[in-house]
Amino acid sequence: MSAIDRRHLGLSLLIVAASALAQSRSSHASAQSASETQGDAVVDGLKFHRAGGFVQVVDVAKNQSAGTVILPPNQPPVFAAMPGYDAQMRAAYEKYSQGDTGTSTDAKEPAKAPSGQSTPAASAFDATSKTVTLSDGRAVTFVDNDSLRVQMPGPAGAKIYALRFHKAGAGGFMKEWAHREQGHVGGSLGGGGVTISLEAQNGMPGGEVYDTAKGTVYGNGGFVQAKGVTAAVREAVDVVKGSGQPDLAKLNVVKSLLSNNLGM
């Protein structure tokens, strides 16, 4: 093969590779664009709800979170599924992102229970224990000015989270600036925040899963848990505002948690 032929062959291979790369990027961009314009839809029993840079996924039959799909700009989606939902969520999201939401009956809310069968109870507030029990079984206890306790039901049983407000420590501003330089988002520039810790149970260790003062990076599993816990607290606060103890919505731990900047 002559030098000219080799150059022509190399140029041809380069063109083919560039074309394949462009096609791959175009396919990803098209899929992400489709998911960004999709409204709520139910696919294979999972409900997808777009909220900013995230897609919240709910198991319709069980009325519980199946996880979250994180959509970083110009990057492939990051799947943060709850235990037991990873494969199902990925497959359903693929259909959702392509606009395949199934038949119209798939997107309907679950039918009301026939007469004689129990229906989910409405959210309730117990003034003695200062606990709000939401309709799906999540519960939030307002312990004191700096503490909350949140119970989250799940496929493997309920998980208990302890939330604790903390003030900024020495060098809080500089530490948070360093976190942002490392790609962390959602932190507090003041350095104060709320730690969210999972309590040990059923032989499984617990520990801190998120600190709103530190923020997180996209795809971090602790963020997904924190997002669900924060949503429960936000709903519980709406309940106590209409109760006889609206001041519970003004606790330090509540105000700090709900002032995060990740849209939780």
Coordinates of C-alpha atoms in Angstrom, one line a residue:
M1 CA 0.0 0.0 0.0
S2 CA 1.4 3.4 -1.0
A3 CA 1.8 6.3 1.4
I4 CA -1.0 8.1 -0.4
D5 CA -3.3 5.1 0.0
R6 CA -2.5 4.8 3.7
R7 CA -3.3 8.5 4.2
H8 CA -6.6 8.1 2.4
L9 CA -7.4 5.0 4.6
G10 CA -6.5 6.9 7.8
L11 CA -8.7 9.9 6.8
S12 CA -11.6 7.6 6.0
L13 CA -11.4 5.9 9.4
L14 CA -11.2 9.3 11.1
I15 CA -14.4 10.4 9.3
V16 CA -16.2 7.2 10.3
A17 CA -15.2 7.6 14.0
A18 CA -16.2 11.3 14.0
S19 CA -19.6 10.4 12.4
A20 CA -20.3 7.7 15.0
L21 CA -19.4 10.1 17.9
A22 CA -21.6 12.8 16.6
Q23 CA -24.5 10.3 16.2
S24 CA -24.0 9.1 19.7
R25 CA -24.0 12.7 21.1
S26 CA -27.0 13.5 19.0
S27 CA -29.0 10.5 20.3
H28 CA -28.1 11.4 24.0
A29 CA -29.1 15.0 23.4
S30 CA -32.4 14.0 21.8
A31 CA -33.2 11.7 24.7
Q32 CA -32.4 14.3 27.3
S33 CA -34.3 17.0 25.4
A34 CA -37.3 14.7 25.3
S35 CA -37.2 14.0 29.0
E36 CA -36.9 17.7 29.7
T37 CA -40.1 18.5 27.9
Q38 CA -42.1 15.5 29.2
G39 CA -44.8 16.1 31.7
D40 CA -46.0 13.6 34.4
A41 CA -46.4 10.1 33.0
V42 CA -46.7 6.6 34.3
V43 CA -44.6 3.9 32.6
D44 CA -44.6 0.3 33.7
G45 CA -46.1 1.2 37.0
L46 CA -43.7 4.0 37.8
K47 CA -44.8 7.6 37.8
F48 CA -42.2 10.2 36.4
H49 CA -42.4 13.8 37.6
R50 CA -40.0 16.3 36.3
A51 CA -38.7 18.9 38.9
G52 CA -35.9 21.1 37.7
G53 CA -32.8 19.1 37.0
F54 CA -34.4 15.9 38.5
V55 CA -37.1 13.4 37.7
Q56 CA -38.9 12.0 40.7
V57 CA -40.0 8.4 40.3
V58 CA -42.8 6.9 42.4
D59 CA -44.2 3.4 42.5
V60 CA -47.9 4.0 41.8
A61 CA -49.2 0.8 43.2
K62 CA -47.3 1.1 46.5
N63 CA -47.5 5.0 46.6
Q64 CA -43.8 5.2 47.6
S65 CA -40.6 6.6 46.1
A66 CA -38.7 4.4 43.7
G67 CA -35.8 6.8 43.4
T68 CA -34.7 9.9 41.4
V69 CA -33.1 10.4 38.0
I70 CA -30.6 13.2 38.1
L71 CA -30.1 15.2 34.9
P72 CA -26.7 16.9 34.9
P73 CA -26.3 19.5 32.1
N74 CA -24.8 17.9 28.9
Q75 CA -24.2 14.6 30.7
P76 CA -26.0 11.2 30.7
P77 CA -28.7 10.8 33.3
V78 CA -27.6 9.5 36.8
F79 CA -29.9 6.9 38.3
A80 CA -30.3 6.9 42.1
A81 CA -32.8 4.1 42.7
M82 CA -34.3 2.9 45.9
P83 CA -33.4 -0.7 46.7
G84 CA -35.1 -3.2 44.4
Y85 CA -36.0 -0.6 41.7
D86 CA -32.8 0.0 39.7
A87 CA -33.5 -2.3 36.7
Q88 CA -37.2 -1.4 36.5
M89 CA -36.5 2.4 36.8
R90 CA -33.8 2.3 34.1
A91 CA -36.1 0.4 31.7
A92 CA -39.1 2.6 32.3
Y93 CA -37.1 5.8 32.1
E94 CA -35.8 4.7 28.7
K95 CA -39.4 4.6 27.5
Y96 CA -40.3 7.8 29.2
S97 CA -37.3 9.7 27.7
Q98 CA -38.4 8.5 24.2
G99 CA -41.9 9.6 24.8
D100 CA -43.3 6.1 25.1
T101 CA -45.7 6.5 28.0
G102 CA -47.9 3.5 27.2
T103 CA -51.7 3.8 26.8
S104 CA -53.8 6.4 28.4
T105 CA -54.9 4.0 31.1
D106 CA -51.3 3.7 32.3
A107 CA -51.3 7.3 33.3
K108 CA -54.4 7.2 35.4
E109 CA -54.2 7.5 39.1
P110 CA -55.0 4.3 41.0
A111 CA -58.7 3.6 41.2
K112 CA -60.5 4.4 44.4
A113 CA -61.0 1.4 46.7
P114 CA -64.5 -0.2 46.4
S115 CA -66.9 0.3 49.2
G116 CA -66.0 -1.8 52.2
Q117 CA -62.3 -1.6 51.6
S118 CA -59.9 0.7 53.5
T119 CA -58.5 3.8 51.9
P120 CA -55.4 5.7 53.0
A121 CA -56.0 7.9 56.0
A122 CA -55.5 11.7 55.7
S123 CA -52.5 13.3 57.2
A124 CA -52.9 13.8 61.0
F125 CA -51.1 15.7 63.7
D126 CA -50.7 14.4 67.3
A127 CA -50.2 17.4 69.6
T128 CA -48.9 15.3 72.5
S129 CA -46.0 13.7 70.6
K130 CA -45.7 16.6 68.1
T131 CA -45.8 14.1 65.3
V132 CA -47.3 14.5 61.9
T133 CA -48.3 11.2 60.1
L134 CA -48.7 11.7 56.4
S135 CA -51.2 9.8 54.3
D136 CA -48.6 7.4 52.9
G137 CA -47.1 6.4 56.2
R138 CA -44.2 8.9 56.4
A139 CA -44.0 10.5 59.8
V140 CA -42.2 13.6 61.1
T141 CA -41.7 14.3 64.9
F142 CA -40.7 17.8 66.0
V143 CA -38.4 16.9 68.8
D144 CA -37.1 20.3 69.8
N145 CA -35.7 23.6 68.4
D146 CA -32.7 21.8 66.8
S147 CA -34.0 18.3 66.2
L148 CA -36.4 16.3 64.0
R149 CA -37.1 12.6 63.6
V150 CA -38.4 11.3 60.2
Q151 CA -39.8 7.9 59.4
M152 CA -39.7 6.8 55.8
P153 CA -41.5 3.6 54.7
G154 CA -39.8 1.4 52.1
P155 CA -39.8 -2.0 50.5
A156 CA -37.4 -3.4 53.2
G157 CA -39.2 -1.7 56.1
A158 CA -39.3 1.8 57.5
K159 CA -36.1 3.8 57.9
I160 CA -35.6 6.3 60.7
Y161 CA -33.7 9.5 60.1
A162 CA -32.4 11.9 62.9
L163 CA -32.1 15.5 61.8
R164 CA -29.9 17.9 63.8
F165 CA -29.4 21.6 63.3
H166 CA -25.8 22.9 63.7
K167 CA -24.3 26.4 63.6
A168 CA -21.4 27.3 61.5
G169 CA -18.0 26.3 62.9
A170 CA -14.7 28.1 62.6
G171 CA -13.9 28.8 58.9
G172 CA -17.3 27.8 57.8
F173 CA -17.4 30.2 54.8
M174 CA -14.0 29.1 53.5
K175 CA -14.8 25.4 54.0
E176 CA -18.0 25.8 52.0
W177 CA -16.1 27.7 49.3
A178 CA -13.7 24.8 49.1
H179 CA -16.6 22.4 48.7
R180 CA -17.9 24.4 45.8
E181 CA -14.5 24.4 44.1
Q182 CA -14.7 20.5 44.4
G183 CA -17.9 20.4 42.5
H184 CA -20.3 20.3 45.5
V185 CA -23.7 22.0 45.2
G186 CA -26.4 22.8 47.7
G187 CA -24.3 23.9 50.6
S188 CA -24.8 26.9 52.8
L189 CA -22.4 29.8 52.4
G190 CA -22.8 30.6 56.0
G191 CA -21.5 27.2 57.1
G192 CA -24.5 26.3 59.3
G193 CA -26.9 23.6 58.3
V194 CA -28.7 20.3 59.2
T195 CA -27.2 16.9 59.4
I196 CA -29.4 14.0 58.3
S197 CA -28.4 10.7 59.8
L198 CA -29.8 7.2 59.3
E199 CA -30.4 5.2 62.5
A200 CA -29.0 1.7 62.7
Q201 CA -31.6 -1.0 62.5
N202 CA -32.1 -4.7 61.6
G203 CA -28.4 -5.3 61.8
M204 CA -27.6 -2.6 59.3
P205 CA -25.3 0.3 60.3
G206 CA -26.5 3.8 60.4
G207 CA -24.6 7.1 60.0
E208 CA -24.7 10.5 58.4
V209 CA -26.0 10.5 54.9
Y210 CA -26.1 14.3 54.2
D211 CA -25.2 17.7 55.6
T212 CA -26.9 20.7 54.1
A213 CA -23.9 22.8 55.1
K214 CA -21.5 20.7 52.9
G215 CA -23.8 20.1 49.9
T216 CA -23.2 17.2 47.6
V217 CA -22.1 16.1 44.2
Y218 CA -24.5 14.9 41.5
G219 CA -25.2 11.2 41.8
N220 CA -24.5 11.0 45.5
G221 CA -26.9 8.5 47.1
G222 CA -27.2 10.5 50.3
F223 CA -28.7 13.4 48.3
V224 CA -31.5 11.2 47.1
Q225 CA -32.3 10.2 50.7
A226 CA -32.1 13.8 51.9
K227 CA -34.4 14.9 49.1
G228 CA -37.1 12.4 50.3
V229 CA -36.7 13.4 53.9
T230 CA -36.8 17.1 53.1
A231 CA -40.0 16.6 51.1
A232 CA -41.6 14.8 54.1
V233 CA -40.7 17.7 56.4
R234 CA -42.0 20.2 54.0
E235 CA -45.4 18.5 53.9
A236 CA -45.5 18.0 57.7
V237 CA -44.8 21.8 58.1
D238 CA -47.8 22.5 55.9
V239 CA -49.9 20.3 58.3
V240 CA -48.7 22.0 61.5
K241 CA -49.3 25.4 60.1
G242 CA -53.0 24.6 60.1
S243 CA -52.9 23.0 63.6
G244 CA -52.8 24.6 67.0
Q245 CA -49.0 24.7 67.0
P246 CA -47.9 26.7 64.0
D247 CA -44.7 27.8 65.8
L248 CA -43.3 24.3 65.0
A249 CA -42.7 25.6 61.5
K250 CA -40.3 28.2 62.9
L251 CA -37.9 25.8 64.6
N252 CA -34.2 26.4 63.8
V253 CA -33.9 22.9 62.2
V254 CA -37.0 23.4 60.0
K255 CA -36.0 26.9 58.8
S256 CA -32.5 25.8 58.0
L257 CA -33.5 22.5 56.2
L258 CA -36.1 24.2 54.0
S259 CA -33.8 27.0 53.0
N260 CA -31.5 24.7 51.0
N261 CA -30.8 25.8 47.5
L262 CA -31.2 22.5 45.6
G263 CA -35.0 22.8 45.3
M264 CA -35.6 20.0 47.7

